[in-house]
PDB file of C-alpha atoms in Angstrom:
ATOM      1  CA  UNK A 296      15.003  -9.150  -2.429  1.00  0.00           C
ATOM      2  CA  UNK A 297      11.526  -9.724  -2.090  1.00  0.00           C
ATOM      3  CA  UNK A 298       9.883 -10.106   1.145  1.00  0.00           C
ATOM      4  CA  UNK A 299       6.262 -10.232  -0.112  1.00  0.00           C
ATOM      5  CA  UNK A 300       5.436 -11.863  -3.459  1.00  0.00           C
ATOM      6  CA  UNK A 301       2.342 -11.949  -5.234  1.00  0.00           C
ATOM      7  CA  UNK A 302       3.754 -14.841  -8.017  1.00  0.00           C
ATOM      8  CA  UNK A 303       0.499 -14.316 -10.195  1.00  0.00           C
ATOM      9  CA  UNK A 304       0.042 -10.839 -11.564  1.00  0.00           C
ATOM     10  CA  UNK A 305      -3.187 -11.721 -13.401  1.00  0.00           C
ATOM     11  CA  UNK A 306      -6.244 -13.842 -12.432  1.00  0.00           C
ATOM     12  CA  UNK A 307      -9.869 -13.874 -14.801  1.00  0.00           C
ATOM     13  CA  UNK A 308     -12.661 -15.799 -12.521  1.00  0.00           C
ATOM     14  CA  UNK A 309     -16.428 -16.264 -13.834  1.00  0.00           C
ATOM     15  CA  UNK A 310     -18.979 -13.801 -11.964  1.00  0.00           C
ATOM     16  CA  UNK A 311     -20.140 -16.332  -9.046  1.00  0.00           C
ATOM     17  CA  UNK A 312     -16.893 -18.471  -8.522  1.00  0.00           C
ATOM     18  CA  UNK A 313     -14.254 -18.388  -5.986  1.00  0.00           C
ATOM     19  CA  UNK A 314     -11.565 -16.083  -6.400  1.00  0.00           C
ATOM     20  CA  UNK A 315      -8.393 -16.991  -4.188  1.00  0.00           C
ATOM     21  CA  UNK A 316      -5.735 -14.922  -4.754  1.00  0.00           C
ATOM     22  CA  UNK A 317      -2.523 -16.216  -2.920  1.00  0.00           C
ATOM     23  CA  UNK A 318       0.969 -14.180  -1.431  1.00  0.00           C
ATOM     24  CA  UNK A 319       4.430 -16.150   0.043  1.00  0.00           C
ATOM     25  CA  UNK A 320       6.742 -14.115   2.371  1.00  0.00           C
ATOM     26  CA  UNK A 321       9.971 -14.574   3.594  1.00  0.00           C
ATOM     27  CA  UNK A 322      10.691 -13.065   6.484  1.00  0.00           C
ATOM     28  CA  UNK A 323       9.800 -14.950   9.639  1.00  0.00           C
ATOM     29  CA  UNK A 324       9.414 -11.322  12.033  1.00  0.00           C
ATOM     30  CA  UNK A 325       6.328 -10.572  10.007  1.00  0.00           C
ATOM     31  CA  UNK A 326       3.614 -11.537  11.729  1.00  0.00           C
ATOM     32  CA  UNK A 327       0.365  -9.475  10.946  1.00  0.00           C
ATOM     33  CA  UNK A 328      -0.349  -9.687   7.525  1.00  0.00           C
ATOM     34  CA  UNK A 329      -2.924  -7.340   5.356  1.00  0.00           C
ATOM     35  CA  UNK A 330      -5.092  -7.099   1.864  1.00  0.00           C
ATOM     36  CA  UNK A 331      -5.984  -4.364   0.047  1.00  0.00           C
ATOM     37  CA  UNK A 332      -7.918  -3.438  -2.606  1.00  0.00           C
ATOM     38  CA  UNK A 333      -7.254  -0.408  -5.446  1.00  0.00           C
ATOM     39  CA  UNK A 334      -9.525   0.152  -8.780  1.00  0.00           C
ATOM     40  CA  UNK A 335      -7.733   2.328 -11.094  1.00  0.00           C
ATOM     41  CA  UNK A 336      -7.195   6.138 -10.256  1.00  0.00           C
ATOM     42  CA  UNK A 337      -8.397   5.367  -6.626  1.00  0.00           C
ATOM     43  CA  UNK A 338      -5.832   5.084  -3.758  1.00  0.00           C
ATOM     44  CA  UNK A 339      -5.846   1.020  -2.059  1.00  0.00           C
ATOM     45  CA  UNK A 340      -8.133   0.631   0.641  1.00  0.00           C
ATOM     46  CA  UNK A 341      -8.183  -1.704   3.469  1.00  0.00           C
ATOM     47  CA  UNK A 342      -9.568  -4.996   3.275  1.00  0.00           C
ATOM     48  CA  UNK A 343      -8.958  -7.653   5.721  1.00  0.00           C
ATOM     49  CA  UNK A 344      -6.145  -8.381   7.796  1.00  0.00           C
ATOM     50  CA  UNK A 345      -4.876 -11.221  10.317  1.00  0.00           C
ATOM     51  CA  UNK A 346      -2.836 -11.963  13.123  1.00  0.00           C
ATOM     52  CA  UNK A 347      -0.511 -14.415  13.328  1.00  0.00           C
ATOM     53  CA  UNK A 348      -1.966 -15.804  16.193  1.00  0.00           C
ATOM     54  CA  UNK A 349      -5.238 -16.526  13.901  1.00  0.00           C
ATOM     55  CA  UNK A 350      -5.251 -19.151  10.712  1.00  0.00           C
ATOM     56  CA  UNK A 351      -8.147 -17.503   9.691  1.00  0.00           C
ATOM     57  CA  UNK A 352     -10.452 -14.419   9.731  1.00  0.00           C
ATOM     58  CA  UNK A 353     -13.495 -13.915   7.693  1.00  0.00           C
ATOM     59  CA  UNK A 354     -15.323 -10.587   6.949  1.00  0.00           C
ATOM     60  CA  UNK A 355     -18.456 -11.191   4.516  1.00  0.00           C
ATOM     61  CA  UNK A 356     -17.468 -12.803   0.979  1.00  0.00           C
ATOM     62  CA  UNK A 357     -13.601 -11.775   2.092  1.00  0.00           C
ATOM     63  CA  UNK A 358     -11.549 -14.897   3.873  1.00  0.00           C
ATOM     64  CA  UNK A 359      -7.870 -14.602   4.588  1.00  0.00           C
ATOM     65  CA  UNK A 360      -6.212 -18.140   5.678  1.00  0.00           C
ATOM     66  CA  UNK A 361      -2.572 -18.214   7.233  1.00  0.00           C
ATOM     67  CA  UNK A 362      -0.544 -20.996   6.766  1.00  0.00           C
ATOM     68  CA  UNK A 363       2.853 -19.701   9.166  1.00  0.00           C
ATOM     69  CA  UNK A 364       5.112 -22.718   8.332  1.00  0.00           C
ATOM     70  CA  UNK A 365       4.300 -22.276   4.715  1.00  0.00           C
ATOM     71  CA  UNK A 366       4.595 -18.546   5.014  1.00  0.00           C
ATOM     72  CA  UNK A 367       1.878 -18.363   2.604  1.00  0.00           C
ATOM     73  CA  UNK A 368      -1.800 -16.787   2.726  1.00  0.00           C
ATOM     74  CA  UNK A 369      -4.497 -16.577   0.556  1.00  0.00           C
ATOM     75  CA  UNK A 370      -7.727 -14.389   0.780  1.00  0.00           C
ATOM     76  CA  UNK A 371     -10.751 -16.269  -0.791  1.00  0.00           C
ATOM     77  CA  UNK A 372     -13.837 -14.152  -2.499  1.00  0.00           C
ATOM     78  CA  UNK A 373     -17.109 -16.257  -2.559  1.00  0.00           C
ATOM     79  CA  UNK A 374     -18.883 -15.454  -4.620  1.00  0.00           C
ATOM     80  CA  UNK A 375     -17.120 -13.183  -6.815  1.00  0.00           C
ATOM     81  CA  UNK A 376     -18.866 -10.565  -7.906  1.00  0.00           C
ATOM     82  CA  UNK A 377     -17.907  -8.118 -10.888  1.00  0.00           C
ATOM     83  CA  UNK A 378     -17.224  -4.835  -8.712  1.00  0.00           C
ATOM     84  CA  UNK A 379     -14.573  -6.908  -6.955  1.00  0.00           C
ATOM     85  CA  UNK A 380     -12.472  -6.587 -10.379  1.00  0.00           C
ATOM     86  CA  UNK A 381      -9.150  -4.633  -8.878  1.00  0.00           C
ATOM     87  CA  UNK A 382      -5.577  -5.366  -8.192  1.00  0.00           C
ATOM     88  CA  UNK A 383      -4.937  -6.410  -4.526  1.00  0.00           C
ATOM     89  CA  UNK A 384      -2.482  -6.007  -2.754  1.00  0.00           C
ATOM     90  CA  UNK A 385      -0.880  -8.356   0.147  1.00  0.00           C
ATOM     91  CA  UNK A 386       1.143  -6.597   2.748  1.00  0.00           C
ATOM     92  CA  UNK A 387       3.319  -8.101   6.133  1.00  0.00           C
ATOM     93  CA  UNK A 388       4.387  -6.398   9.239  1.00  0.00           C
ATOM     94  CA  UNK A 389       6.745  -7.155  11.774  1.00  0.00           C
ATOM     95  CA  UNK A 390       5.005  -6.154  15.100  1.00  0.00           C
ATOM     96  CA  UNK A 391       8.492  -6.008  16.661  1.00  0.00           C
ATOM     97  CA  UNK A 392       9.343  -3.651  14.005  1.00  0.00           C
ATOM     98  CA  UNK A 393       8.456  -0.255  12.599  1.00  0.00           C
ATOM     99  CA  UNK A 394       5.022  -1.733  11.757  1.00  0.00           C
ATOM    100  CA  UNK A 395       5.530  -0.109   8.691  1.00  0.00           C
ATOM    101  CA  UNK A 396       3.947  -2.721   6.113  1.00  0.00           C
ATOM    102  CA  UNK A 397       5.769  -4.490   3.154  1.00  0.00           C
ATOM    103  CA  UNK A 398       4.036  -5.053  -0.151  1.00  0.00           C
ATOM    104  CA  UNK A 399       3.711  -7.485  -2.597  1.00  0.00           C
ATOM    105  CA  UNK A 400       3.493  -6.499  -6.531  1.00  0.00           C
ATOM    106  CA  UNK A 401      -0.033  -7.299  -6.970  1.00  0.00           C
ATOM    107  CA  UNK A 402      -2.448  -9.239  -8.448  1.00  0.00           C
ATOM    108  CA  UNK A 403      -5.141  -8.052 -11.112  1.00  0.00           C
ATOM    109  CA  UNK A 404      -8.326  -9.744 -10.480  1.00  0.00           C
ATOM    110  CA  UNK A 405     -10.965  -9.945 -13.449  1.00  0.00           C
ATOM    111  CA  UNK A 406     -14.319 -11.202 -12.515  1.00  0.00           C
ATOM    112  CA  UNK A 407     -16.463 -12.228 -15.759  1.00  0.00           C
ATOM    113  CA  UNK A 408     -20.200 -11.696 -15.754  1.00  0.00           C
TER     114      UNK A 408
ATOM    115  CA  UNK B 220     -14.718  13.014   7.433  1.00  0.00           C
ATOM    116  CA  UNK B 221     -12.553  14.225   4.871  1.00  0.00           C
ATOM    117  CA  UNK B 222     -10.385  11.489   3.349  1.00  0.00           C
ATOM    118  CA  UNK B 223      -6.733  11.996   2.834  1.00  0.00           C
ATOM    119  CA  UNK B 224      -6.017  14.385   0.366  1.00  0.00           C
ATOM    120  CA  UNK B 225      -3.146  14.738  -2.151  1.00  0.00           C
ATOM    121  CA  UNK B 226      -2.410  17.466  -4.624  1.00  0.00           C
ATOM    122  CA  UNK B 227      -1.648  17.815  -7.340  1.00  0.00           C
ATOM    123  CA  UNK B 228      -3.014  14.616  -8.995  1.00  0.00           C
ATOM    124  CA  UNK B 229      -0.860  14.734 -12.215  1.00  0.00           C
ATOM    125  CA  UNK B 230       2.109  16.859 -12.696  1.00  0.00           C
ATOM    126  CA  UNK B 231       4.474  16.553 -15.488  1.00  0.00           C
ATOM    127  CA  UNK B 232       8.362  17.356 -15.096  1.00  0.00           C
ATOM    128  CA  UNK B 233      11.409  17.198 -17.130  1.00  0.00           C
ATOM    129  CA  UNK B 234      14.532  15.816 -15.827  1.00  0.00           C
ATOM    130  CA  UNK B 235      17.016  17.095 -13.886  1.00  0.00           C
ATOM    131  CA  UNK B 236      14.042  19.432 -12.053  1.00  0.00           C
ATOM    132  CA  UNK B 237      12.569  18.938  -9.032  1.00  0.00           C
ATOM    133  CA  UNK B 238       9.092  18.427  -7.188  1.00  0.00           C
ATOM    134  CA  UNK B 239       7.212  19.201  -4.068  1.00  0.00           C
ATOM    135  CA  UNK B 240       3.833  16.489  -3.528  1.00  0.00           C
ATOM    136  CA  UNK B 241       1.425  17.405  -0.936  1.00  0.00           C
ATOM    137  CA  UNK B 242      -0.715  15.035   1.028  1.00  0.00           C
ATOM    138  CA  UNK B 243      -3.256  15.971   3.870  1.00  0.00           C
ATOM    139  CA  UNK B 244      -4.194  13.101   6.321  1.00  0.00           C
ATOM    140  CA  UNK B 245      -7.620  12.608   7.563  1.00  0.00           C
ATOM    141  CA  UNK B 246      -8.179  15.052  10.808  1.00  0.00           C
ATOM    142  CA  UNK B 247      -6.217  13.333  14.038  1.00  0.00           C
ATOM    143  CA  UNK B 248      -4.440  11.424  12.140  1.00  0.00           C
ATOM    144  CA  UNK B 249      -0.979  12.044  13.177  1.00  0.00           C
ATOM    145  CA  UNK B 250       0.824   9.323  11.026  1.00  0.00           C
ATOM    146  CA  UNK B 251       2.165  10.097   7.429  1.00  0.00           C
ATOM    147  CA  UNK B 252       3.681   7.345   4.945  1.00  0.00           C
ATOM    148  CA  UNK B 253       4.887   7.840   1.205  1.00  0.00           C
ATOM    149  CA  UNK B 254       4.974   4.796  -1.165  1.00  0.00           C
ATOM    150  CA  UNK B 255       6.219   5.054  -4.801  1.00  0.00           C
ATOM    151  CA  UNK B 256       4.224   2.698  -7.500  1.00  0.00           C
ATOM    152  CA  UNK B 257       5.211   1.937 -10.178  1.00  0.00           C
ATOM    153  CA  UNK B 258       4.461  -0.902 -13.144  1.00  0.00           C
ATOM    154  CA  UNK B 259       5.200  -4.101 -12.116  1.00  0.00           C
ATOM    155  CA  UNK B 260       6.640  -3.050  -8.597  1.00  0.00           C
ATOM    156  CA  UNK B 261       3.947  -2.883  -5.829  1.00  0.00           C
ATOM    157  CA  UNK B 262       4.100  -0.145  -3.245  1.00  0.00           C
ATOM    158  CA  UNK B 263       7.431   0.749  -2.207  1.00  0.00           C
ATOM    159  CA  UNK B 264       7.864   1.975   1.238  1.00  0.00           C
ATOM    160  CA  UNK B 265       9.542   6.222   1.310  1.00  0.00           C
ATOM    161  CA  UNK B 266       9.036   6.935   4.531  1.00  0.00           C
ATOM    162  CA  UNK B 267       6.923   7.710   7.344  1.00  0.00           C
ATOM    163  CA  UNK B 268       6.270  10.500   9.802  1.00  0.00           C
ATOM    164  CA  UNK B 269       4.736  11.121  13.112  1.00  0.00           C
ATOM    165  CA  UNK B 270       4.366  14.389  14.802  1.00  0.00           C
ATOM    166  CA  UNK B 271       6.821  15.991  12.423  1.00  0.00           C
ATOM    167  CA  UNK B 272       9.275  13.324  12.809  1.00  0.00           C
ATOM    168  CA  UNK B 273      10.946  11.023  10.106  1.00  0.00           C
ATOM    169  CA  UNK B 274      10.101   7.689  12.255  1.00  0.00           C
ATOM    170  CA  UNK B 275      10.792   4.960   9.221  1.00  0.00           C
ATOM    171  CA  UNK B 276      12.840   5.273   6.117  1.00  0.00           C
ATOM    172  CA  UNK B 277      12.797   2.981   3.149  1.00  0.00           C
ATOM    173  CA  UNK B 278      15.379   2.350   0.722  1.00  0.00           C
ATOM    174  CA  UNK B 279      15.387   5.279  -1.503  1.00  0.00           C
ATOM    175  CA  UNK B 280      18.589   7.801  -2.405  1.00  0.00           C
ATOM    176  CA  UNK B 281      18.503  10.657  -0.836  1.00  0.00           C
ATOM    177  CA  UNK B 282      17.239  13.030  -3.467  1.00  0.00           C
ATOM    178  CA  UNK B 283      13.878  11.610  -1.883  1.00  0.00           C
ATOM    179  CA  UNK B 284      13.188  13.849   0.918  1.00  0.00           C
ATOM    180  CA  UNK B 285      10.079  14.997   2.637  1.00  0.00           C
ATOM    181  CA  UNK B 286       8.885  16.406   5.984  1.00  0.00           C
ATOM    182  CA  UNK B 287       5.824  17.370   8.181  1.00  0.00           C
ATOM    183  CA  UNK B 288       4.225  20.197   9.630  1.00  0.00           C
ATOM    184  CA  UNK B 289       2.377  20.696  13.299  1.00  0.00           C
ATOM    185  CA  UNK B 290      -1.324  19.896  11.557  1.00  0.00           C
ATOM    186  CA  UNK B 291       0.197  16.618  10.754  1.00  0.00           C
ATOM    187  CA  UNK B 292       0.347  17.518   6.903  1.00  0.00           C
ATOM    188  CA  UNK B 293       2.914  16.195   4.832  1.00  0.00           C
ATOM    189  CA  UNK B 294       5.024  17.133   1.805  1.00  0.00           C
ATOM    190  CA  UNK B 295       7.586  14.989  -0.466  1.00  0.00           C
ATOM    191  CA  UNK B 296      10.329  16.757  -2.207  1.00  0.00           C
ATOM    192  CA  UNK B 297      11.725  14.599  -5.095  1.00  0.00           C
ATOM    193  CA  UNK B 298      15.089  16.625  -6.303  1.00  0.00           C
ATOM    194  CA  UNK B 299      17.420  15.966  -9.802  1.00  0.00           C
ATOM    195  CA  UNK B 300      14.183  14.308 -11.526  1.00  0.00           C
ATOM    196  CA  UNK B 301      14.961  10.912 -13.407  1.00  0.00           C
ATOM    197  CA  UNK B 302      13.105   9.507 -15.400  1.00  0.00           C
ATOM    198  CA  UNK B 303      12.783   6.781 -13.574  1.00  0.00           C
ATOM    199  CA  UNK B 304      11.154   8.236 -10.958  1.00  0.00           C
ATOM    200  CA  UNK B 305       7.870   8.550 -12.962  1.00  0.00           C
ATOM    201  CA  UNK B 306       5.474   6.805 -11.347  1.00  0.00           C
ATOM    202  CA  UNK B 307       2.069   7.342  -8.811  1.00  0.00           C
ATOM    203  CA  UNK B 308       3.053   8.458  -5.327  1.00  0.00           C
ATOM    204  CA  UNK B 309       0.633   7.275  -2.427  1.00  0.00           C
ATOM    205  CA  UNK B 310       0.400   8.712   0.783  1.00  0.00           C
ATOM    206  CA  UNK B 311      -1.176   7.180   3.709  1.00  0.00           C
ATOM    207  CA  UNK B 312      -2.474   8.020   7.162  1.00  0.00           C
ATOM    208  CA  UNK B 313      -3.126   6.626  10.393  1.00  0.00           C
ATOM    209  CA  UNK B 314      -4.142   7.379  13.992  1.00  0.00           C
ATOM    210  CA  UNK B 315      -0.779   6.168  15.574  1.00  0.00           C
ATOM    211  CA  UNK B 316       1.236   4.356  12.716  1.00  0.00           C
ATOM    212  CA  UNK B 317       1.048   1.638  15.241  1.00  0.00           C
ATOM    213  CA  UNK B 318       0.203  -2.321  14.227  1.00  0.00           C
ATOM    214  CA  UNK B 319      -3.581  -2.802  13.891  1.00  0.00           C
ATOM    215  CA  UNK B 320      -4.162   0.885  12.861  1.00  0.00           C
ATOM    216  CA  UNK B 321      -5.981   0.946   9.284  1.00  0.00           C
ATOM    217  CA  UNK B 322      -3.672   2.713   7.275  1.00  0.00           C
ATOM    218  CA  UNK B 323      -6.067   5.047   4.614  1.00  0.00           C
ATOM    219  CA  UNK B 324      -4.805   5.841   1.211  1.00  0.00           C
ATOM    220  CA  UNK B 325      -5.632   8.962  -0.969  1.00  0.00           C
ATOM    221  CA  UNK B 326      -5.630   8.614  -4.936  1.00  0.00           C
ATOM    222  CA  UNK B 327      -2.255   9.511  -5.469  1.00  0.00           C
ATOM    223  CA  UNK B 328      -0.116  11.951  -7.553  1.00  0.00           C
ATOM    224  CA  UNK B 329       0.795  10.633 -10.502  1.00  0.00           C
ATOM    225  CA  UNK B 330       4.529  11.903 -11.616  1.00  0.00           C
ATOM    226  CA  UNK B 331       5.839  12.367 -15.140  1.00  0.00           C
ATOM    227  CA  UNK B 332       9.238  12.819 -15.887  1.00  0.00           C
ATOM    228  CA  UNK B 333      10.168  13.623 -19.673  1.00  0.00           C
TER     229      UNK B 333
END
């Protein structure tokens, strides 16, 4: 059973665009939610993250939104730039857990010069 | 600083045999977690250790085992290979393990099993 999914494994955006890349959960405890970013041979790395207490956070070109009765989020790139070609990663914790985070599968995103 | 370290990167085993991963967390960095990748299935939670405790386990069998020493490194012992369990193993580090904390990944070991 999947708490975290990730429904589109692929997404190709022109250099410039908006990427959004979106993630559904299903547990209702999780409430601090995470992206992260790995290139190929590399390890993921942190990206943004937000508290449920927050809709949004920004950081730069990076934008998560949190939509709790949904249980969906999306992160938003603007503009996308080539070097931002990587699979991300969405991940939930339950703060009243073991903090330890779920992940989704993934999504691949291709940025086109 | 150092980043977190994992050796060796590739290793190649045949089944039925068994394997020991390393993984070195970033200095003061007292939390450990193992994830198993592989095609298709995201990062899969092994477990996690603080201060040479187990704290968290995921849903693995128990020929999944691992442990940590007093300088916080950690080591994953993978026993009766399958070939299913080829795949890249990720270890992570934190301060505390707590909510909030960054988590930091190293590049992974990436298991063969023929």
């Amino acid at each position: 059973d999947q708490q975290v999914k990730q429904n589109s494994p692929s997404l190709s955006v022109q250099e410039g665009r908006i990427s959004i890349l979106n993630c559904d959960y299903t547990n209702s405890m999780f409430d601090y939610f995470l992206w992260y970013k790995k290139y190929p041979a590399e390890g993921p790395t942190f990206l943004i993250s937000i508290s449920s207490i927050k809709d949004k956070n920004e950081d730069g070109r990076f934008t998560v939104f949190l939509n709790k009765s949904a249980k969906h989020l999306s992160l938003h790139i603007v503009p996308s730039q080539p070097g931002d070609s990587a699979v991300y990663f969405c991940a939930a914790c339950a703060s009243g857990g073991s903090y330890i985070p779920t992940f989704g599968r993934g999504t691949s995103l291709i940025v086109h010069p | 600083k150092a980043g977190v370290t994992q050796t060796p990167r590739y290793l190649i085993k045949t089944r039925g045999q068994q394997v020991t991963l390393s993984c070195s967390p970033i200095s003061g960095h007292r939390s450990v977690s193992w994830y198993q990748q592989t095609p298709g299935q995201g990062l899969q939670f092994l477990f996690e250790y603080f201060s040479e405790t187990q704290r968290n386990k995921g849903n693995f069998p128990g020929r999944f085992s691992g442990r940590q020493f007093s300088n916080s490194r950690s080591e994953m012992n993978v026993s009766t290979l399958e070939l299913g369990d080829s795949a890249l193993y990720l270890c992570a580090s934190s301060r505390s393990g707590q909510l909030n904390t960054e988590a930091f990944f190293g590049q992974g070991t990436r298991l063969t099993v023929v």
